[in-house]
Each structure stands twice: as structure tokens, then as C-alpha cells.
Amino acid sequence: MKIEAVDFFYLSMPEVTTAADGSQDALLVRVAAGGFVGWGECEASPLPSIAAFVCPMSHSACRPVAASVLGAKLDEPMDIAAISSRVAYDSMDLLQATHTLSGIEMAMWDLLAKTREEPVWQMLGYRTTEPKIPYASMLFGDTPQDTLERGQKARADGFSAVKFGWGPIGTGNVRSDADQFAAAREGIGGDAHLMIDVGQIFGEDVVNAAQRLPALEAASATWFEEPFSGSAYEAYAALSARGSNVGIAGGEAAHSVAMARHLMDFGKVGFVQIDCGRIGGIGPAFEVARMAQTRNVTYVNHTFTTHLALSASLQPYAGLAEHRICEFPAHPSALAEAVAANPLMRNSAGEISAPAAPGLGIEVDIEALRPYLLDAEIKVGGRVIYKTPDLG
Amino acid sequence: MKIEAVDFFYLSMPEVTTAADGSQDALLVRVAAGGFVGWGECEASPLPSIAAFVCPMSHSACRPVAASVLGAKLDEPMDIAAISSRVAYDSMDLLQATHTLSGIEMAMWDLLAKTREEPVWQMLGYRTTEPKIPYASMLFGDTPQDTLERGQKARADGFSAVKFGWGPIGTGNVRSDADQFAAAREGIGGDAHLMIDVGQIFGEDVVNAAQRLPALEAASATWFEEPFSGSAYEAYAALSARGSNVGIAGGEAAHSVAMARHLMDFGKVGFVQIDCGRIGGIGPAFEVARMAQTRNVTYVNHTFTTHLALSASLQPYAGLAEHRICEFPAHPSALAEAVAANPLMRNSAGEISAPAAPGLGIEVDIEALRPYLLDAEIKVGGRVIYKTPDLG
């Protein structure tokens, strides 16, 4: 097969706010080849990602992503890897390229696996799709009481693991953060897994971040996520060296395998969290999952958007039974909910696993997402180089 | 002052080829505040960089660059740093943001320094602008004979330092590369500085890269540039550990201070090459220059485009007398030549230095670049969010 078409669909809620809710818009990608269709999703700013696909070439090392994808051979997994290598080299000076590629790469796996009528994780070499403990990923409340109630609700909704993120943490003092951590623990109860995500708030400030460790230990947090900016490996390592029993987690910002490897090797994190919609897709994420195993680092997906992204993000570690925890978007936007006609359901034990159906196993609900489709158009030198394609 | 307007101008040669010539298009940025105007240049893919400025917000950590810049206070250098911090945090999930910011940041320095009637390097704290040895940066010829002739021409043009890059290196065998290196040395003569740039051709393959070291040593090359992909710190370190007297160089891919620091600390390079049009502008580059000094690493600019970019790239190490070498675009496109009405001239010793004039000291030649201006337009949801602005 040859890749015949790559279509980008920019979806958005009618209103996008400054909430730390990454599901307010979405960039879906549809790839067509040999009479088959595959779907993927970039966890990225839609417009620059589209521009990185269609833009005119600047020079040999700054070509649009399209140049490496359209018309390319797609018959086996090594073809996907070859396309990814070509993007890495021919678009090395186009920073946004990896985010753009990520959704395309997922869609290529989805398509190829559909032609073989097998799930993507099987094509990756896994024999089973292991059950994961989904953690309800949500934002901290404005007050400890809000947080406590959100925790209670998550338990009532059947989650035995909950992550609280962002909100006021790091913007007040150590004491007010401790109150939030304690409220989170109280809300979810003593037996549930508690994860804390502070969204890079401490920059590279190890002392400030370390001051939060006692309260995180008191709340028996499993991990302390993204205390620092994504590339602050030295700060991650310094915090890890404090020897807390709270694991240090990070990785969602990784836009290459090398960045994830460095976070493990130089940053000494205990949990590496990979977003397939940013790192370049499923292939690179799978490579990180293998690296995590040899380093005794726990692999975790990063997913805050749709169940298409969720399925894609589960594939790279679907068969790793010891890597048990998975992020699960607990309160996605209406748009994010609309994407999958067949979302991943928790089983009676409250667990989920990557679908056994062919491809990513997600049926994109065209009619349901039609209302969220934004019209976009890009013109250069009088020529239209992008126009929102027909959803079909 | 408040930043009143930020205008992006996408310039292009009529035809852009797959040559490794980064001067075939350009993205100029004009910033206006308080009746002053500053100019900068993104060394980046124009369209995605524009999109990263104007795109709709996706969520709190994925805002357009414009949100951190327009209307912001600009009275002193710390205001520039504050804007950069805001972009880093509020656009942390927008990969292209740093490339977009780079040109804006330069323009802010240009503008602010003009209001004070002093050169940017003086605002950075330097007392002098030291002469640099410009190396003619050019591509390898297709054959050793071509390369030899290009080297001879560079010497005839008065250059005592020459860098050859890209071309066939790494695509043939060790012997054919050795012939190229020897031809380069023969062409420029025994007394000139010779630098070799292989544009990431070896990926992460240390053995393959190391096989080129004997021929580079035989040609008395000063450095071996970008043997590996930008983040392959382990490979850089392994090659450095071979203890060759040919220095290992890299850094142009750095899009943050952390990446440049890691290339020095983990990658053990001897030369760190920073492009102000990619790393986020002059402030971050200045920080890298300071880091290089304390590490005994030599700082070098990376510039393959216009003299506006060249002046910007000289500022961060203008006052560092021991960091002598600077990249000088020897054969820029007609468009790149058109940008500066007053290009940097070599003195009688063949050296250049950052201008003593206010700001970046470069007068943008509006009339000369008018023919290269591309019309571009971006529309989302029926609303035009970018349209090529008036050059004036």
C-alpha cells in the first residue's frame, strides 16, 4: 500500500478557557491507504501542527512532514519506522514536526493492524493485553474541601486510584499545599492509590519542590509528578536523591525517545509517563517502554483527552503486567467524549485494558464530532495549502 | 512602554530547493512599542512559527505566544526575561513556541537598546565588542575537486577560516569522506582554520562517526560538528571520550538553555554552537555563553542566514575575547543579502565584531525585501487570525 491521504480535523469546544483541561480541543488525523482508514490524535496545538504538515519547504532539513508521509510505502511496521526516521532527519529544523507526526504515526498503526485484523499491541509483539488500574485524572479543587469532595466522588465512581493535578499547588505555601494533599488522601480513603501532579510549577527549584515531600509522604502519595520543567534533568535527579518513598514522575513533555531516556538516566525518575500524541506515536513510546523495563522504571501512559488517545497510549505497554497503573481521563470535555463510539469500559474489577479488536479498536463517531469541527484554511502565495477536509 | 504590535513577515526565494541552504526563506519579526521598532528573525519554518503566535488557545499550558507578548511591559531587560518565562510556562505544550519567540525576543532587545541608544551587547554587560574570526560557512562540493576549489575561493575572498558542511559526507565510505576532508584542507591552505559539519548524518552511531576521526586529525580540523542528532548526548560523550584533538561541536538544535547545558555537561562537547533564532533569543544564548565560560567550552554562534541574525547571534558573546571564532554566511541567498542595508563588514584583518550602533545595529532594507514577501493568510472558524502585514 501507499499512503494516499492524510487529513487533519481541528475540533474544539465552543469556548476554550484557561483551565488546565487538555481536552478542550483536539486534532484528529485520518490516514488512508489501500482502501483502509486509520485514526490518530495529536496531543498538540492544532493549528501549528497542521501548519507543520502543509508548510512549504524551507531547505533540505526543514521540510514539511507531508513530504515524508504522502505516497510512502505502508506494508509493515518497519515502514512506519522508516517514515518516522525520515521525518526526524528531513524535518530536523521544524520543531513542531514530532507533534504532527504523533497522530499520523498512531493512525498508520491503526490502519496497518486493521489490514491484518489484529490489535496493534499484538503487532508490537505482546501476546496478551494486561489489565491496568485506571486512575481518575482530575484537577485539584480551589480549596481542600473541593479536593476532598472530588476524591470522594472518584471513589463513588468506582476508581481505586486518583490523580490530582495543577490547581493552587506551588502558588501558595508549603502548609496550604500540605492541606490539599491531606484532603486528597482523606477524600479517596486510605486504601486507594494517590498521585500528585504539579505541572512544572517549581521550574528548576529543587529546594522548593523538596519542601513538599514530607506532606506527600504523610499522604502516602505514589508519585510526585512534573515538579520541574520537562528538561530539568538535574533537578529531577537532585529530588530523586532525597530518597523519599514518594516516586518522582515525569515524561509527558518528551518529544523524542532521547528525551524520555534522559529523564530516566540523568533525571532518575521512578515513573516515566509518555504521551503517544507527543513523542512521535506508538513506536517511540514502545521503545521507551522497553527501556523502562531494563531500568526498573515504571512506564505509565499520559492521556488527558479522548479514548482514541487512550487506546493508542495503552498499546506500548499493553502486555507489561507489572506496569499496572494507567491514566484515565475522568472528566473529559463533551468533545473528547464524542470522539469514540465505543469507549474503553472498566471491567467488574474497575480495570481497563487495550482493546482486543483490530487496530486501536476505537470507532470514531463521525456524526457526534461533526458539531465540534472548526473550519480552518491556510493560504500561502495565493494558494490554499490547507482547508478543513470533509469528515465523510 | 507596552508592546503594541508584533508583525511576522514570511520571505522566500522564488524557488526553494532541497539544498542544505537555510537562507532560502526567512521569517522576520517587527515589534513596536512606545514609538520604537525592533527587528528580529526566527531561524525556523515560517508558517508553523506564525501559527504558534496566532493560534487559538488549547488550554492553560498551551496558549499562543501572542498571549504572553502583546500588551506586555517592556522597559528593561528583566521585562524580556519575564515574557520569555511566561511563554515557557503558558506555552509549555506548544512545541513550536520557542522558535516563534526567538525572533520576537531579538526584536525586543533591538527595540529596548534603541530607546537607550546603546548596543545590545552593552545592555548585556559587556564593555567591549571583541573582534571575531569569521569562518566562511559553506557546503561541501559534490566531489573533492569541487570542495578544493571552494576552499581556494574562500581564501581568495579573504577568509582565514572555513567550514565545510553536509554534502556527501557520511553517505559514502570512510575513504571518500577522507578525500573530501583532505581536499578541504588543501583548498584553504595549511594555515587556515578548518571546520567540518556533518549535519547529524550518523544519528547515534558512534563507531561510524569515530571512523572519520583519523582523517579529520590528518586534516587538522578544529572541530567535527553535529555528528549526531541534537539530543544524542550519550553519543557525543562517547565520541569526545575518544580523546581526539579534533573538538566535538554541536548545539544548533538546542531550543532551550537546558538542552545546551546538557550538550556540554552530558555530551562533553568542546564547542557549543547557539542559534539565537532557535534557542529563544539573545537572553538564553547569553546564559549559555556564561555557562560555556565556566566549563571551558568555546561558545560559537550558529548563523546561516542574514546579517540581522548574524548581529543578534554575536551579541551574547560579543565581549568574550577568548571565544574568537564566529560563523559567517559566505554564500547567502539574494533574499538573505537583501535584508540588511548595512551588513557587517570585515575589517582589514578580516575580522568582524558586533556593531557599536544602537540596538542590533542593523537597518532592515524594506524596499529590498519587498519582492521576497509572501502573502499568507490563516483563517479559523471564519475569522482571519493572520494576514501578511504591511511592510510600511
Short mmCIF file of N, CA, C and O in Angstrom, two decimals, chain A residues 27-119:
data_model
loop_
_atom_site.label_atom_id
_atom_site.label_comp_id
_atom_site.label_asym_id
_atom_site.label_seq_id
_atom_site.Cartn_x
_atom_site.Cartn_y
_atom_site.Cartn_z
N LEU A 27 -6.94 17.44 17.88
CA LEU A 27 -6.54 17.36 16.48
C LEU A 27 -6.52 15.89 16.07
O LEU A 27 -5.63 15.13 16.46
N LEU A 28 -7.56 15.50 15.34
CA LEU A 28 -7.64 14.11 14.86
C LEU A 28 -7.00 14.00 13.49
O LEU A 28 -7.02 14.94 12.70
N VAL A 29 -6.45 12.83 13.25
CA VAL A 29 -5.77 12.58 11.97
C VAL A 29 -6.34 11.31 11.35
O VAL A 29 -6.48 10.28 12.03
N ARG A 30 -6.69 11.39 10.09
CA ARG A 30 -7.19 10.23 9.35
C ARG A 30 -6.22 9.92 8.22
O ARG A 30 -5.91 10.80 7.40
N VAL A 31 -5.74 8.69 8.21
CA VAL A 31 -4.81 8.27 7.17
C VAL A 31 -5.51 7.22 6.30
O VAL A 31 -6.17 6.31 6.82
N ALA A 32 -5.36 7.36 5.00
CA ALA A 32 -5.98 6.41 4.08
C ALA A 32 -4.91 5.73 3.21
O ALA A 32 -4.00 6.39 2.71
N ALA A 33 -5.06 4.42 3.08
CA ALA A 33 -4.14 3.64 2.22
C ALA A 33 -4.80 2.32 1.87
O ALA A 33 -5.40 1.67 2.73
N GLY A 34 -4.71 1.96 0.61
CA GLY A 34 -5.17 0.65 0.16
C GLY A 34 -6.61 0.32 0.52
O GLY A 34 -6.93 -0.84 0.78
N GLY A 35 -7.46 1.34 0.55
CA GLY A 35 -8.86 1.07 0.88
C GLY A 35 -9.14 0.99 2.37
O GLY A 35 -10.27 0.77 2.79
N PHE A 36 -8.11 1.17 3.18
CA PHE A 36 -8.28 1.18 4.64
C PHE A 36 -8.11 2.59 5.18
O PHE A 36 -7.51 3.46 4.53
N VAL A 37 -8.63 2.78 6.39
CA VAL A 37 -8.52 4.06 7.06
C VAL A 37 -8.03 3.84 8.49
O VAL A 37 -8.47 2.90 9.15
N GLY A 38 -7.11 4.67 8.94
CA GLY A 38 -6.67 4.62 10.33
C GLY A 38 -6.83 5.99 10.97
O GLY A 38 -6.81 7.01 10.27
N TRP A 39 -7.02 5.99 12.29
CA TRP A 39 -7.21 7.25 13.01
C TRP A 39 -6.14 7.43 14.09
O TRP A 39 -5.74 6.47 14.75
N GLY A 40 -5.76 8.68 14.28
CA GLY A 40 -4.84 9.03 15.35
C GLY A 40 -5.16 10.41 15.89
O GLY A 40 -6.07 11.07 15.39
N GLU A 41 -4.42 10.81 16.92
CA GLU A 41 -4.69 12.10 17.55
C GLU A 41 -3.39 12.73 18.03
O GLU A 41 -2.61 12.08 18.73
N CYS A 42 -3.17 13.97 17.63
CA CYS A 42 -2.01 14.71 18.13
C CYS A 42 -2.41 15.38 19.44
O CYS A 42 -3.42 16.06 19.50
N GLU A 43 -1.64 15.18 20.49
CA GLU A 43 -1.89 15.89 21.75
C GLU A 43 -1.07 17.18 21.67
O GLU A 43 0.01 17.30 22.25
N ALA A 44 -1.60 18.12 20.90
CA ALA A 44 -0.77 19.25 20.47
C ALA A 44 -1.65 20.41 20.04
O ALA A 44 -2.85 20.23 19.79
N SER A 45 -1.07 21.55 19.95
CA SER A 45 -1.78 22.72 19.44
C SER A 45 -2.18 22.44 18.00
O SER A 45 -1.31 22.19 17.14
N PRO A 46 -3.48 22.47 17.67
CA PRO A 46 -3.90 22.04 16.34
C PRO A 46 -3.31 22.83 15.17
O PRO A 46 -2.77 22.24 14.23
N LEU A 47 -3.41 24.13 15.23
CA LEU A 47 -3.04 24.93 14.05
C LEU A 47 -1.54 24.83 13.69
O LEU A 47 -1.21 24.57 12.52
N PRO A 48 -0.63 25.02 14.65
CA PRO A 48 0.79 24.85 14.29
C PRO A 48 1.10 23.43 13.82
O PRO A 48 1.97 23.23 12.97
N SER A 49 0.36 22.45 14.35
CA SER A 49 0.60 21.06 13.95
C SER A 49 0.16 20.83 12.51
O SER A 49 0.84 20.14 11.74
N ILE A 50 -0.97 21.41 12.14
CA ILE A 50 -1.42 21.33 10.75
C ILE A 50 -0.41 22.05 9.85
O ILE A 50 -0.01 21.55 8.79
N ALA A 51 0.02 23.23 10.30
CA ALA A 51 0.98 24.02 9.51
C ALA A 51 2.26 23.25 9.27
O ALA A 51 2.86 23.34 8.19
N ALA A 52 2.69 22.47 10.25
CA ALA A 52 3.93 21.70 10.10
C ALA A 52 3.78 20.59 9.07
O ALA A 52 4.77 20.07 8.55
N PHE A 53 2.55 20.21 8.77
CA PHE A 53 2.31 19.19 7.74
C PHE A 53 2.29 19.80 6.34
O PHE A 53 2.83 19.22 5.41
N VAL A 54 1.70 20.96 6.23
CA VAL A 54 1.44 21.53 4.90
C VAL A 54 2.40 22.63 4.47
O VAL A 54 2.37 23.05 3.31
N CYS A 55 3.22 23.13 5.39
CA CYS A 55 4.03 24.32 5.08
C CYS A 55 4.98 24.07 3.91
O CYS A 55 5.40 22.95 3.66
N PRO A 56 5.33 25.13 3.21
CA PRO A 56 6.34 24.98 2.15
C PRO A 56 7.69 24.57 2.76
O PRO A 56 7.98 24.90 3.91
N MET A 57 8.47 23.87 2.01
CA MET A 57 9.83 23.51 2.44
C MET A 57 10.68 24.76 2.62
O MET A 57 10.57 25.72 1.86
N SER A 58 11.53 24.75 3.66
CA SER A 58 12.48 25.86 3.85
C SER A 58 13.86 25.51 3.29
O SER A 58 14.57 26.36 2.77
N HIS A 59 14.27 24.26 3.48
CA HIS A 59 15.54 23.75 2.94
C HIS A 59 15.56 22.25 3.22
O HIS A 59 14.58 21.70 3.75
N SER A 60 16.68 21.60 2.92
CA SER A 60 16.70 20.13 2.98
C SER A 60 16.36 19.58 4.35
O SER A 60 15.77 18.50 4.44
N ALA A 61 16.70 20.29 5.43
CA ALA A 61 16.47 19.78 6.77
C ALA A 61 15.28 20.44 7.44
O ALA A 61 15.11 20.34 8.65
N CYS A 62 14.48 21.11 6.65
CA CYS A 62 13.29 21.78 7.19
C CYS A 62 12.16 21.61 6.18
O CYS A 62 11.65 22.57 5.63
N ARG A 63 11.81 20.33 5.95
CA ARG A 63 10.74 20.03 5.01
C ARG A 63 9.45 19.79 5.80
O ARG A 63 9.49 19.39 6.95
N PRO A 64 8.33 20.00 5.17
CA PRO A 64 7.06 19.72 5.84
C PRO A 64 6.95 18.21 6.12
O PRO A 64 7.53 17.40 5.40
N VAL A 65 6.19 17.87 7.14
CA VAL A 65 6.00 16.45 7.49
C VAL A 65 5.39 15.69 6.31
O VAL A 65 5.72 14.53 6.06
N ALA A 66 4.51 16.36 5.58
CA ALA A 66 3.86 15.71 4.44
C ALA A 66 4.86 15.09 3.47
O ALA A 66 4.61 14.02 2.91
N ALA A 67 6.00 15.74 3.31
CA ALA A 67 6.99 15.27 2.34
C ALA A 67 7.50 13.88 2.67
O ALA A 67 7.90 13.12 1.78
N SER A 68 7.48 13.52 3.94
CA SER A 68 7.97 12.20 4.35
C SER A 68 6.86 11.16 4.43
O SER A 68 7.14 9.97 4.61
N VAL A 69 5.61 11.60 4.31
CA VAL A 69 4.48 10.70 4.59
C VAL A 69 3.68 10.38 3.33
O VAL A 69 3.44 9.21 3.02
N LEU A 70 3.25 11.40 2.63
CA LEU A 70 2.35 11.18 1.48
C LEU A 70 3.04 10.34 0.41
O LEU A 70 4.17 10.62 0.01
N GLY A 71 2.36 9.30 -0.02
CA GLY A 71 2.90 8.43 -1.05
C GLY A 71 3.86 7.38 -0.53
O GLY A 71 4.34 6.54 -1.30
N ALA A 72 4.14 7.40 0.77
CA ALA A 72 5.11 6.45 1.32
C ALA A 72 4.51 5.05 1.38
O ALA A 72 3.31 4.87 1.50
N LYS A 73 5.39 4.07 1.34
CA LYS A 73 5.02 2.66 1.42
C LYS A 73 4.58 2.33 2.84
O LYS A 73 5.21 2.74 3.81
N LEU A 74 3.48 1.57 2.95
CA LEU A 74 2.98 1.18 4.27
C LEU A 74 2.47 -0.25 4.20
O LEU A 74 1.28 -0.49 3.98
N ASP A 75 3.38 -1.19 4.38
CA ASP A 75 3.00 -2.61 4.34
C ASP A 75 3.35 -3.34 5.62
O ASP A 75 2.81 -4.40 5.90
N GLU A 76 4.28 -2.78 6.38
CA GLU A 76 4.70 -3.46 7.60
C GLU A 76 5.25 -2.45 8.60
O GLU A 76 5.53 -1.31 8.23
N PRO A 77 5.40 -2.88 9.86
CA PRO A 77 5.85 -1.95 10.89
C PRO A 77 7.14 -1.21 10.54
O PRO A 77 7.28 -0.03 10.86
N MET A 78 8.05 -1.88 9.84
CA MET A 78 9.31 -1.18 9.54
C MET A 78 9.09 0.00 8.58
O MET A 78 9.91 0.92 8.56
N ASP A 79 7.99 -0.02 7.85
CA ASP A 79 7.67 1.13 7.00
C ASP A 79 7.31 2.35 7.86
O ASP A 79 7.64 3.49 7.51
N ILE A 80 6.60 2.08 8.95
CA ILE A 80 6.25 3.17 9.87
C ILE A 80 7.53 3.76 10.46
O ILE A 80 7.71 4.98 10.50
N ALA A 81 8.43 2.87 10.89
CA ALA A 81 9.70 3.35 11.46
C ALA A 81 10.50 4.15 10.44
O ALA A 81 11.13 5.16 10.78
N ALA A 82 10.45 3.71 9.19
CA ALA A 82 11.20 4.42 8.14
C ALA A 82 10.64 5.82 7.92
O ALA A 82 11.39 6.79 7.74
N ILE A 83 9.32 5.92 7.94
CA ILE A 83 8.69 7.24 7.78
C ILE A 83 9.09 8.15 8.94
O ILE A 83 9.44 9.31 8.76
N SER A 84 9.07 7.59 10.16
CA SER A 84 9.43 8.38 11.34
C SER A 84 10.89 8.85 11.27
O SER A 84 11.20 9.99 11.63
N SER A 85 11.77 7.97 10.81
CA SER A 85 13.18 8.36 10.67
C SER A 85 13.33 9.47 9.65
O SER A 85 14.14 10.39 9.82
N ARG A 86 12.56 9.36 8.57
CA ARG A 86 12.65 10.39 7.54
C ARG A 86 12.18 11.73 8.08
O ARG A 86 12.81 12.76 7.81
N VAL A 87 11.11 11.72 8.86
CA VAL A 87 10.64 12.99 9.45
C VAL A 87 11.72 13.55 10.38
O VAL A 87 12.03 14.74 10.35
N ALA A 88 12.31 12.67 11.20
CA ALA A 88 13.32 13.15 12.16
C ALA A 88 14.49 13.82 11.43
O ALA A 88 15.03 14.82 11.90
N TYR A 89 14.85 13.29 10.29
CA TYR A 89 16.01 13.83 9.58
C TYR A 89 15.63 15.00 8.66
O TYR A 89 16.22 16.07 8.72
N ASP A 90 14.62 14.79 7.85
CA ASP A 90 14.26 15.81 6.86
C ASP A 90 13.53 17.01 7.46
O ASP A 90 13.39 18.05 6.82
N SER A 91 13.00 16.83 8.67
CA SER A 91 12.31 17.95 9.34
C SER A 91 13.02 18.30 10.64
O SER A 91 12.39 18.77 11.58
N MET A 92 14.32 18.08 10.70
CA MET A 92 15.04 18.29 11.98
C MET A 92 14.97 19.72 12.47
O MET A 92 15.04 19.97 13.66
N ASP A 93 14.80 20.68 11.57
CA ASP A 93 14.73 22.08 11.99
C ASP A 93 13.30 22.58 12.14
O ASP A 93 13.08 23.77 12.37
N LEU A 94 12.34 21.67 11.98
CA LEU A 94 10.93 22.06 12.13
C LEU A 94 10.46 21.52 13.49
O LEU A 94 10.08 20.36 13.62
N LEU A 95 10.50 22.38 14.49
CA LEU A 95 10.30 21.95 15.87
C LEU A 95 8.98 21.22 16.06
O LEU A 95 8.91 20.20 16.76
N GLN A 96 7.92 21.73 15.46
CA GLN A 96 6.59 21.16 15.68
C GLN A 96 6.40 19.78 15.05
O GLN A 96 5.42 19.09 15.34
N ALA A 97 7.34 19.35 14.23
CA ALA A 97 7.15 18.15 13.41
C ALA A 97 6.76 16.90 14.21
O ALA A 97 5.88 16.14 13.80
N THR A 98 7.41 16.69 15.36
CA THR A 98 7.12 15.47 16.12
C THR A 98 5.68 15.44 16.62
O THR A 98 5.06 14.38 16.66
N HIS A 99 5.18 16.59 17.04
CA HIS A 99 3.78 16.62 17.49
C HIS A 99 2.85 16.28 16.33
O HIS A 99 1.86 15.58 16.51
N THR A 100 3.16 16.79 15.17
CA THR A 100 2.35 16.50 13.99
C THR A 100 2.43 15.02 13.64
O THR A 100 1.40 14.37 13.38
N LEU A 101 3.65 14.50 13.64
CA LEU A 101 3.84 13.10 13.28
C LEU A 101 3.10 12.16 14.24
O LEU A 101 2.60 11.11 13.82
N SER A 102 3.02 12.54 15.50
CA SER A 102 2.48 11.63 16.52
C SER A 102 1.12 11.06 16.15
O SER A 102 0.88 9.85 16.24
N GLY A 103 0.22 11.93 15.73
CA GLY A 103 -1.12 11.47 15.38
C GLY A 103 -1.12 10.64 14.10
O GLY A 103 -1.87 9.66 13.97
N ILE A 104 -0.26 11.02 13.16
CA ILE A 104 -0.15 10.27 11.91
C ILE A 104 0.38 8.87 12.19
O ILE A 104 -0.11 7.88 11.65
N GLU A 105 1.37 8.80 13.03
CA GLU A 105 2.00 7.52 13.35
C GLU A 105 0.99 6.55 13.96
O GLU A 105 0.91 5.37 13.58
N MET A 106 0.21 7.06 14.94
CA MET A 106 -0.86 6.24 15.53
C MET A 106 -1.81 5.72 14.46
O MET A 106 -2.21 4.56 14.47
N ALA A 107 -2.19 6.63 13.57
CA ALA A 107 -3.15 6.26 12.53
C ALA A 107 -2.56 5.20 11.59
O ALA A 107 -3.27 4.32 11.11
N MET A 108 -1.26 5.27 11.35
CA MET A 108 -0.63 4.26 10.49
C MET A 108 -0.67 2.89 11.18
O MET A 108 -0.94 1.88 10.53
N TRP A 109 -0.41 2.86 12.47
CA TRP A 109 -0.52 1.59 13.20
C TRP A 109 -1.96 1.06 13.16
O TRP A 109 -2.20 -0.13 12.94
N ASP A 110 -2.91 1.97 13.39
CA ASP A 110 -4.32 1.59 13.39
C ASP A 110 -4.68 0.97 12.04
O ASP A 110 -5.29 -0.11 11.96
N LEU A 111 -4.26 1.66 10.98
CA LEU A 111 -4.57 1.20 9.63
C LEU A 111 -3.92 -0.16 9.33
O LEU A 111 -4.58 -1.11 8.88
N LEU A 112 -2.65 -0.24 9.61
CA LEU A 112 -1.91 -1.46 9.29
C LEU A 112 -2.46 -2.66 10.08
O LEU A 112 -2.62 -3.76 9.53
N ALA A 113 -2.76 -2.42 11.34
CA ALA A 113 -3.29 -3.51 12.17
C ALA A 113 -4.68 -3.94 11.69
O ALA A 113 -5.04 -5.12 11.77
N LYS A 114 -5.43 -2.98 11.19
CA LYS A 114 -6.76 -3.34 10.64
C LYS A 114 -6.62 -4.24 9.42
O LYS A 114 -7.42 -5.16 9.23
N THR A 115 -5.64 -3.95 8.59
CA THR A 115 -5.47 -4.79 7.38
C THR A 115 -5.12 -6.23 7.79
O THR A 115 -5.40 -7.17 7.07
N ARG A 116 -4.50 -6.37 8.95
CA ARG A 116 -4.12 -7.72 9.42
C ARG A 116 -5.14 -8.30 10.40
O ARG A 116 -4.94 -9.39 10.94
N GLU A 117 -6.15 -7.52 10.67
CA GLU A 117 -7.19 -7.93 11.62
C GLU A 117 -6.63 -8.35 12.95
O GLU A 117 -7.06 -9.35 13.56
N GLU A 118 -5.66 -7.60 13.42
CA GLU A 118 -5.13 -7.87 14.75
C GLU A 118 -4.95 -6.54 15.50
O GLU A 118 -4.84 -5.49 14.88
N PRO A 119 -4.95 -6.60 16.82
CA PRO A 119 -4.75 -5.36 17.57
C PRO A 119 -3.30 -4.87 17.44
O PRO A 119 -2.39 -5.66 17.18
#
